[in-house]
Amino acid sequence: MLLGYYEDDRERKTMNFENSTALDLDNHPMLHCKSRTKEKYFQSLSLLVNHVTRTKYAQGILEQYWKILGLSDSVITENQEVLGYWNVLWRKKMRFILLCDLYLILITQKSDFGQAMSKWREKLNKKQFDQLSEVIQIIESNKEVEEKFSYLKEQILQIRKNIEFQKKPLRTIFITATMSAGKSTLINALIGKPLMNISQVACTSHINYLFNKPFEDDKIAVETDNLDFDISLTNLKAAERDKSLIISSYFRKSSKKNSRLCIIDSPGVNSATNRDHQKITKRALLEEDYDEVICVLDATNLGVEDAQNHLLWLSKNVPKDKVVFVVNKFDRFNQNEDSIPESLEQVIKDLIELGYKNPKVFPISAYYAFLAKQNEYEGLSDEDDKDEYYRLTKKLKKESYNLNFDKVEVNASYANSGLTALEKYLENREIL
Ligand SMILES: Nc1nc2c(ncn2[C@@H]2O[C@H](COP(=O)(O)OP(=O)(O)O)[C@@H](O)[C@H]2O)c(=O)[nH]1
Ligand SMILES: [Mg+2]
């Protein structure tokens, strides 16, 4: 059954990137119209979209328009006549706004867009249609949007950013580890948002795919049976317990570059606890396309049998040049009992023995990295989190705990967590 989900999602992952479309409707030019006009606007948009496609994606995105326009359920009924409303002279502006929305919704399906335009054309005269074509040209050019179209500016810029992003090559990072080594915490730290469930006990039992978006639209999109473009964190975390998910949100990174990235979270591999989990992860490691594997080791639990077995399996089954190692939870070290350099040396020695010539090993505190990033971007609201953040800020500043080994020059507040060194490495490999 678990493998069943996985098969299904792999299919979708490779075929379907629409989920990571970024869409910010907060300043949509139709928001200030009368409710009758908004209704007609929405009905026209959904009529044209539904005429050519009824994918989850299209339905999910239409729902966003419906919500932001504040419409009632009854508006959803289809009204074939509504397109006639737009063909009068003074509704030119609204036609252009509608065109931009249509373009954005059908952005990945150019042929669908063409078909929708043909349908719309039946209601317009030649001059009106030519005017629409002129706006399409503006969208597809890189020119500054003229003053007379200033009300379209934000829509056009969003379309362009989405198009540009989709042209980029997709990079994929696969995260693997034994249970509770900190995979989910590391992912949350890398993307700067608490999207993955963190837990001492329960653990991920499914493969999850996290996609970056072209720009910050302050939303999390999740694909399950339908596609929700704006799920709450609470609902997301509940959904994670049930099944494998495709999640999209803008990733917060220190680099200015915004790559098209997919991070894959996999169930922990421990032989005794759950054989299914191990099977899912190993199979995915053998069959998925990925550019990089991050293997997370728990610094407070190095050398345990499960971790050793997993390293051995990785060394035999995954191309060695694709694997980097993250040794996590160094913030738990105590200088009277442990030594960070000695632990790292031991890890490197073990990896060399496994055949890694020049193993890339990054000491980090994913926990601190996440807290610091969260603090940097939106502040910490939880009192416990704040206390932990201040405690660790102080601790990791000390020479014997500082994880910014290469003294990477960044002004990120979380440099001492070691995460920036990993980010820099991935950036140089053109992955981040
Ligand atoms: N002190 C400390 N705890 C961590 C760190 N990373 C993860 N943890 C804790 O380890 C537990 C398991 O983390 P999680 O990310 O859910 O592990 P996963 O099972 O590999 O996904 C949680 O209680 C985390 O808070 C870290 O860098 N430092
Ligand atoms: Mg996890």
Coordinates of C-alpha atoms and ligand atoms in Angstrom, one line a residue:
M1 CA 0.0 0.0 0.0
L2 CA 2.7 2.4 0.9
L3 CA 4.6 1.5 -2.2
G4 CA 1.4 2.2 -4.1
Y5 CA 1.3 5.8 -3.0
Y6 CA 4.9 6.1 -4.0
E7 CA 4.4 4.8 -7.5
D8 CA 1.5 7.2 -8.0
D9 CA 3.4 10.2 -6.8
R10 CA 6.5 9.5 -8.8
E11 CA 4.3 9.7 -11.8
R12 CA 2.8 13.0 -10.8
K13 CA 6.1 14.5 -9.7
T14 CA 7.7 14.1 -13.1
M15 CA 4.6 15.2 -15.1
N16 CA 3.2 17.9 -13.1
F17 CA 5.1 21.1 -12.0
E18 CA 2.1 23.3 -12.1
N19 CA 1.7 23.0 -8.3
S20 CA 4.6 25.4 -7.8
T21 CA 3.0 28.2 -9.7
A22 CA 3.2 31.3 -7.5
L23 CA 0.1 33.4 -7.4
D24 CA -0.5 36.5 -5.3
L25 CA -4.0 37.9 -5.7
D26 CA -3.9 40.3 -2.7
N27 CA -3.8 43.4 -5.0
H28 CA -5.9 41.9 -7.8
P29 CA -7.4 44.8 -9.9
M30 CA -10.9 43.3 -9.7
L31 CA -11.0 43.4 -5.9
H32 CA -12.5 46.9 -5.9
C33 CA -15.4 46.1 -8.3
K34 CA -19.0 45.7 -7.4
S35 CA -20.0 42.2 -6.4
R36 CA -22.1 41.7 -9.6
T37 CA -19.1 42.5 -11.7
K38 CA -16.9 40.2 -9.7
E39 CA -19.4 37.4 -10.1
K40 CA -19.4 37.9 -13.9
Y41 CA -15.7 38.1 -13.9
F42 CA -15.3 34.8 -12.1
Q43 CA -17.9 33.1 -14.2
S44 CA -16.2 34.2 -17.4
L45 CA -12.8 33.1 -16.2
S46 CA -14.0 29.7 -15.0
L47 CA -16.1 29.2 -18.2
L48 CA -13.0 29.7 -20.4
V49 CA -10.8 27.6 -18.2
N50 CA -13.3 24.8 -17.8
H51 CA -13.9 24.8 -21.5
V52 CA -10.4 23.5 -22.1
T53 CA -9.3 21.7 -18.9
R54 CA -10.7 20.3 -15.7
T55 CA -7.5 19.4 -14.0
K56 CA -7.1 19.5 -10.2
Y57 CA -4.7 22.3 -10.8
A58 CA -7.2 24.4 -12.8
Q59 CA -9.9 23.8 -10.2
G60 CA -7.6 24.6 -7.3
I61 CA -6.4 27.9 -8.8
L62 CA -10.0 28.9 -9.7
E63 CA -10.9 28.3 -6.1
Q64 CA -8.3 30.9 -5.1
Y65 CA -10.0 33.5 -7.3
W66 CA -13.4 32.6 -6.0
K67 CA -12.1 33.1 -2.4
I68 CA -10.3 36.3 -2.9
L69 CA -13.3 37.8 -4.8
G70 CA -15.5 36.8 -1.9
L71 CA -18.1 35.1 -3.9
S72 CA -20.9 32.7 -2.8
D73 CA -21.4 29.1 -3.8
S74 CA -24.1 29.9 -6.3
V75 CA -21.6 31.7 -8.6
I76 CA -20.0 28.4 -9.4
T77 CA -22.9 27.4 -11.7
E78 CA -21.9 27.8 -15.3
N79 CA -23.3 30.6 -17.3
Q80 CA -22.6 30.3 -21.0
E81 CA -24.0 33.8 -21.8
V82 CA -21.6 35.6 -19.5
L83 CA -18.8 36.2 -22.1
G84 CA -21.1 38.5 -24.0
Y85 CA -20.9 40.9 -21.0
W86 CA -17.3 41.9 -21.9
N87 CA -17.7 42.9 -25.5
V88 CA -18.7 46.5 -24.9
L89 CA -16.2 49.2 -25.5
W90 CA -15.7 50.5 -21.9
R91 CA -15.0 47.0 -20.5
K92 CA -11.7 46.9 -22.4
K93 CA -9.7 47.1 -19.2
M94 CA -11.5 44.2 -17.6
R95 CA -11.0 42.1 -20.8
F96 CA -7.3 42.7 -20.4
I97 CA -7.4 41.7 -16.8
L98 CA -9.3 38.6 -17.6
L99 CA -6.8 37.8 -20.3
C100 CA -3.9 38.0 -17.9
D101 CA -5.6 35.7 -15.4
L102 CA -6.4 33.2 -18.2
Y103 CA -2.8 33.3 -19.3
L104 CA -1.5 32.7 -15.8
I105 CA -3.9 29.8 -15.1
L106 CA -3.1 28.1 -18.4
I107 CA 0.6 29.0 -18.2
T108 CA 1.9 25.5 -18.6
Q109 CA -0.5 24.5 -21.3
K110 CA -0.1 26.8 -24.2
S111 CA -2.4 24.8 -26.4
D112 CA -5.2 25.0 -23.8
F113 CA -4.7 28.7 -23.8
G114 CA -5.1 28.9 -27.5
Q115 CA -8.3 26.9 -27.4
A116 CA -9.7 29.1 -24.7
M117 CA -8.9 32.2 -26.7
S118 CA -10.7 30.7 -29.7
K119 CA -13.8 30.2 -27.6
W120 CA -13.6 33.8 -26.4
R121 CA -13.0 35.1 -29.9
E122 CA -16.6 34.0 -30.9
K123 CA -17.9 36.8 -28.7
L124 CA -15.5 39.6 -29.8
N125 CA -15.1 41.6 -32.9
K126 CA -11.8 41.7 -34.8
K127 CA -10.6 44.9 -33.2
Q128 CA -11.3 43.7 -29.7
F129 CA -9.5 40.4 -30.4
D130 CA -6.5 42.2 -31.9
Q131 CA -6.2 44.3 -28.7
L132 CA -6.0 41.1 -26.7
S133 CA -3.2 39.9 -29.0
E134 CA -1.4 43.1 -28.3
V135 CA -1.5 42.4 -24.6
I136 CA -0.3 38.8 -25.1
Q137 CA 2.7 40.2 -26.9
I138 CA 3.5 42.5 -24.0
I139 CA 3.2 39.6 -21.6
E140 CA 5.6 37.5 -23.6
S141 CA 8.1 40.3 -24.2
N142 CA 10.6 41.5 -21.7
K143 CA 9.7 45.1 -22.2
E144 CA 8.7 47.4 -19.4
V145 CA 4.9 47.6 -19.1
E146 CA 3.7 50.9 -20.5
E147 CA 1.9 53.4 -18.4
K148 CA -1.5 52.8 -20.1
F149 CA -1.3 49.3 -18.9
S150 CA -0.1 50.1 -15.4
Y151 CA -3.2 48.3 -13.9
L152 CA -1.9 45.1 -15.5
K153 CA 1.6 45.5 -14.2
E154 CA 1.5 43.2 -11.2
Q155 CA -0.3 40.4 -13.1
I156 CA 2.2 40.6 -16.0
L157 CA 5.2 40.5 -13.7
Q158 CA 3.8 37.5 -11.9
I159 CA 3.3 35.7 -15.2
R160 CA 6.8 36.5 -16.4
K161 CA 8.3 35.3 -13.1
N162 CA 6.4 32.1 -13.4
I163 CA 7.5 31.5 -17.0
E164 CA 11.1 32.3 -16.3
F165 CA 11.1 29.9 -13.3
Q166 CA 9.6 27.1 -15.3
K167 CA 12.3 27.4 -17.9
K168 CA 15.0 26.6 -15.3
P169 CA 16.2 23.0 -14.9
L170 CA 14.7 21.2 -12.0
R171 CA 17.2 20.2 -9.3
T172 CA 16.4 17.5 -6.8
I173 CA 17.9 16.8 -3.4
F174 CA 17.1 13.5 -1.7
I175 CA 17.3 13.5 2.1
T176 CA 17.9 10.2 3.8
A177 CA 18.9 9.0 7.3
T178 CA 17.9 6.7 10.1
M179 CA 14.9 7.7 12.2
S180 CA 15.1 10.9 14.2
A181 CA 18.5 12.0 12.8
G182 CA 16.9 15.3 11.9
K183 CA 15.8 15.0 8.2
S184 CA 12.7 16.9 8.7
T185 CA 14.4 19.6 10.8
L186 CA 17.1 20.0 8.2
I187 CA 14.4 20.4 5.4
N188 CA 12.6 23.0 7.5
A189 CA 15.9 24.8 8.0
L190 CA 16.8 24.7 4.3
I191 CA 13.5 26.1 3.2
G192 CA 13.1 28.4 6.3
K193 CA 9.5 27.3 7.0
P194 CA 8.1 24.6 9.4
L195 CA 6.5 22.5 6.6
M196 CA 7.6 19.1 7.8
N197 CA 6.4 17.5 11.0
I198 CA 9.2 17.2 13.6
S199 CA 8.9 14.6 16.3
Q200 CA 10.8 12.6 18.8
V201 CA 8.5 9.6 18.3
A202 CA 6.3 9.5 15.2
C203 CA 8.2 9.7 12.0
T204 CA 7.5 10.2 8.3
S205 CA 6.2 7.0 6.7
H206 CA 5.9 8.4 3.2
I207 CA 8.0 10.1 0.6
N208 CA 7.2 13.8 0.5
Y209 CA 8.2 16.1 -2.3
L210 CA 8.7 19.8 -1.6
F211 CA 8.9 22.2 -4.5
N212 CA 10.2 25.7 -4.5
K213 CA 8.1 28.5 -6.0
P214 CA 9.2 31.4 -8.3
F215 CA 8.5 34.1 -5.6
E216 CA 7.0 34.4 -2.2
D217 CA 3.2 34.4 -2.3
D218 CA 2.9 33.4 1.3
K219 CA 1.0 30.3 0.5
I220 CA 1.6 26.5 0.8
A221 CA 0.1 24.4 -2.0
V222 CA -0.5 20.8 -1.4
E223 CA -1.6 18.1 -3.8
T224 CA -3.5 15.2 -2.4
D225 CA -6.8 14.1 -4.0
N226 CA -7.4 17.7 -5.0
L227 CA -5.0 20.6 -5.1
D228 CA -5.2 23.1 -2.3
F229 CA -3.3 26.2 -3.2
D230 CA -3.5 27.7 0.3
I231 CA -3.5 25.1 3.0
S232 CA -2.9 26.1 6.7
L233 CA 0.1 24.7 8.5
T234 CA -2.2 22.7 10.9
N235 CA -4.0 21.0 8.0
L236 CA -0.7 20.3 6.2
K237 CA 0.7 18.6 9.2
A238 CA -2.4 16.5 9.6
A239 CA -2.2 15.5 6.0
E240 CA 1.4 14.5 6.3
R241 CA 0.4 11.7 8.7
D242 CA -1.8 10.0 6.1
K243 CA -0.1 10.0 2.8
S244 CA 2.7 11.0 0.5
L245 CA 2.4 14.7 -0.5
I246 CA 3.6 17.1 -3.1
I247 CA 4.0 20.4 -1.3
S248 CA 5.0 23.8 -2.9
S249 CA 6.1 27.0 -1.2
Y250 CA 8.7 29.6 -1.7
F251 CA 12.0 28.5 -0.1
R252 CA 13.9 31.0 2.1
K253 CA 17.5 30.8 1.3
S254 CA 20.5 33.2 1.8
S255 CA 21.4 33.1 -1.8
K256 CA 19.8 35.6 -4.2
K257 CA 19.4 32.9 -6.8
N258 CA 16.1 31.1 -6.8
S259 CA 16.5 27.7 -8.4
R260 CA 13.7 25.3 -9.3
L261 CA 14.3 22.8 -6.6
C262 CA 12.6 19.7 -5.3
I263 CA 13.6 18.3 -1.9
I264 CA 12.6 14.8 -1.2
D265 CA 12.0 13.7 2.4
S266 CA 12.1 10.0 3.0
P267 CA 11.2 7.7 5.8
G268 CA 14.0 6.8 8.2
V269 CA 15.7 3.5 7.6
N270 CA 16.0 1.4 10.7
S271 CA 16.0 -2.3 10.4
A272 CA 14.1 -3.2 13.5
T273 CA 11.3 -0.7 13.7
N274 CA 9.6 -0.6 10.3
R275 CA 10.7 -2.7 7.4
D276 CA 8.2 -1.0 5.1
H277 CA 9.9 2.4 5.6
Q278 CA 13.2 1.0 4.7
K279 CA 11.8 -0.6 1.6
I280 CA 10.2 2.7 0.4
T281 CA 13.3 4.7 1.0
K282 CA 15.7 2.2 -0.6
R283 CA 13.5 1.8 -3.6
A284 CA 13.2 5.5 -4.1
L285 CA 17.0 5.9 -3.8
L286 CA 17.4 3.3 -6.5
E287 CA 14.7 4.7 -8.8
E288 CA 14.3 8.4 -8.3
D289 CA 16.2 11.0 -10.4
Y290 CA 18.1 13.2 -8.1
D291 CA 21.1 15.5 -8.3
E292 CA 22.3 15.2 -4.8
V293 CA 21.7 13.0 -1.8
I294 CA 22.1 14.4 1.7
C295 CA 22.7 11.7 4.2
V296 CA 22.0 13.0 7.7
L297 CA 23.9 11.5 10.6
D298 CA 23.1 12.1 14.3
A299 CA 26.2 13.3 16.0
T300 CA 24.9 12.1 19.4
N301 CA 24.4 8.6 18.0
L302 CA 27.3 8.0 15.6
G303 CA 28.4 4.5 15.0
V304 CA 25.0 2.8 15.9
E305 CA 24.4 -0.3 13.8
D306 CA 21.5 1.0 11.8
A307 CA 23.4 4.1 10.7
Q308 CA 26.4 2.0 9.8
N309 CA 24.3 -0.4 7.8
H310 CA 22.7 2.5 5.9
L311 CA 26.0 4.0 5.1
L312 CA 27.2 0.7 3.8
W313 CA 24.1 0.3 1.7
L314 CA 24.5 3.9 0.3
S315 CA 28.1 3.3 -0.6
K316 CA 27.1 0.3 -2.6
N317 CA 23.9 1.6 -4.3
V318 CA 24.2 5.3 -4.8
P319 CA 26.8 7.1 -7.0
K320 CA 29.4 8.4 -4.5
D321 CA 29.9 11.8 -6.1
K322 CA 26.2 12.5 -5.5
V323 CA 26.3 12.0 -1.7
V324 CA 27.1 14.6 0.9
F325 CA 27.0 14.0 4.6
V326 CA 25.5 16.2 7.3
V327 CA 26.4 15.4 10.9
N328 CA 23.6 17.0 12.9
K329 CA 22.8 17.9 16.5
F330 CA 26.2 19.2 17.4
D331 CA 24.5 21.8 19.5
R332 CA 24.0 19.0 22.0
F333 CA 27.7 18.5 22.5
N334 CA 29.4 19.3 25.8
Q335 CA 33.0 20.3 25.6
N336 CA 33.9 18.5 28.7
E337 CA 32.8 15.2 27.3
D338 CA 32.8 15.4 23.5
S339 CA 34.9 16.9 20.8
I340 CA 33.4 18.1 17.5
P341 CA 36.7 17.8 15.5
E342 CA 37.3 14.2 16.8
S343 CA 33.7 13.1 15.9
L344 CA 34.1 14.6 12.4
E345 CA 37.5 12.9 11.9
Q346 CA 36.0 9.6 12.9
V347 CA 33.1 10.0 10.4
I348 CA 35.5 11.0 7.6
K349 CA 37.7 8.0 8.4
D350 CA 34.7 5.6 8.2
L351 CA 33.5 7.1 4.9
I352 CA 37.0 6.8 3.4
E353 CA 36.9 3.1 4.4
L354 CA 33.6 2.8 2.6
G355 CA 35.3 4.0 -0.5
Y356 CA 34.5 7.8 -0.5
K357 CA 37.7 9.4 -1.7
N358 CA 37.1 12.9 -0.5
P359 CA 33.9 12.8 1.5
K360 CA 32.0 16.0 1.9
V361 CA 31.0 16.3 5.6
F362 CA 29.1 19.2 7.1
P363 CA 28.7 19.6 10.8
I364 CA 25.5 21.4 11.6
S365 CA 22.8 22.1 14.1
A366 CA 19.6 21.9 11.9
Y367 CA 17.6 22.9 15.0
Y368 CA 19.4 26.1 15.6
A369 CA 19.6 26.9 11.8
F370 CA 15.8 26.6 11.7
L371 CA 15.2 28.7 14.7
A372 CA 17.6 31.4 13.5
K373 CA 16.1 31.5 10.0
Q374 CA 12.6 31.6 11.4
N375 CA 13.7 34.5 13.7
E376 CA 15.3 36.3 10.8
Y377 CA 12.3 36.1 8.5
E378 CA 9.3 36.4 10.7
G379 CA 10.4 36.4 14.3
L380 CA 9.7 33.6 16.9
S381 CA 6.4 33.7 18.7
D382 CA 6.7 30.7 20.9
E383 CA 8.4 31.5 24.2
D384 CA 10.2 28.1 24.4
D385 CA 11.6 28.7 20.9
K386 CA 12.8 32.1 21.8
D387 CA 14.6 30.8 24.9
E388 CA 16.2 28.0 22.9
Y389 CA 17.2 30.5 20.2
Y390 CA 19.0 32.8 22.7
R391 CA 20.6 29.9 24.5
L392 CA 22.0 28.4 21.3
T393 CA 23.0 31.7 19.8
K394 CA 25.2 32.2 22.8
K395 CA 26.5 28.6 22.8
L396 CA 27.3 28.4 19.1
K397 CA 29.3 31.7 19.2
K398 CA 31.9 30.0 21.4
E399 CA 34.9 28.8 19.6
S400 CA 34.5 25.2 20.7
Y401 CA 30.9 24.9 19.5
N402 CA 31.0 27.2 16.4
L403 CA 30.0 25.2 13.3
N404 CA 30.9 27.8 10.8
F405 CA 34.2 26.0 10.1
D406 CA 35.2 27.5 6.8
K407 CA 34.2 30.9 8.2
V408 CA 31.9 31.3 5.2
E409 CA 31.4 35.0 4.7
V410 CA 27.7 35.5 4.9
N411 CA 25.5 37.9 6.9
A412 CA 22.9 35.2 7.5
S413 CA 22.1 35.0 11.2
Y414 CA 22.4 31.2 11.1
A415 CA 26.0 31.0 9.8
N416 CA 27.2 29.5 13.1
S417 CA 24.8 26.6 12.7
G418 CA 26.9 25.3 9.8
L419 CA 23.9 25.4 7.4
T420 CA 25.4 28.2 5.3
A421 CA 28.4 26.1 4.5
L422 CA 26.1 23.4 3.2
E423 CA 24.0 26.0 1.3
K424 CA 27.2 27.4 -0.3
Y425 CA 28.3 24.0 -1.3
L426 CA 25.0 23.2 -3.0
E427 CA 25.0 26.6 -4.6
N428 CA 28.4 25.9 -6.1
R429 CA 27.1 22.7 -7.5
E430 CA 24.3 24.7 -9.0
I431 CA 21.7 22.9 -7.0
L432 CA 20.5 25.6 -4.7
Ligands
LIG1 N1 19.3 19.4 19.7 C1 19.0 19.2 18.4 N2 17.9 18.5 18.2 C2 17.6 18.2 16.9 C3 18.3 18.7 15.8 N3 17.7 18.3 14.7 C4 16.7 17.6 15.0 N4 16.5 17.5 16.4 C5 15.5 16.8 17.2 O1 15.5 15.4 16.8 C6 14.2 14.9 16.8 C7 13.9 14.3 15.4 O2 14.0 15.2 14.4 P1 13.3 15.1 13.0 O3 13.7 16.2 12.2 O4 11.8 14.8 13.2 O5 14.0 13.7 12.5 P2 13.7 12.8 11.3 O6 13.0 11.6 11.9 O7 15.0 12.4 10.7 O8 12.8 13.5 10.3 C8 13.3 16.1 17.1 O9 12.9 16.1 18.4 C9 14.1 17.3 16.8 O10 13.8 18.4 17.5 C10 19.5 19.5 16.1 O11 20.2 20.0 15.2 N5 19.8 19.7 17.4
MG2 MG 10.9 13.2 9.5

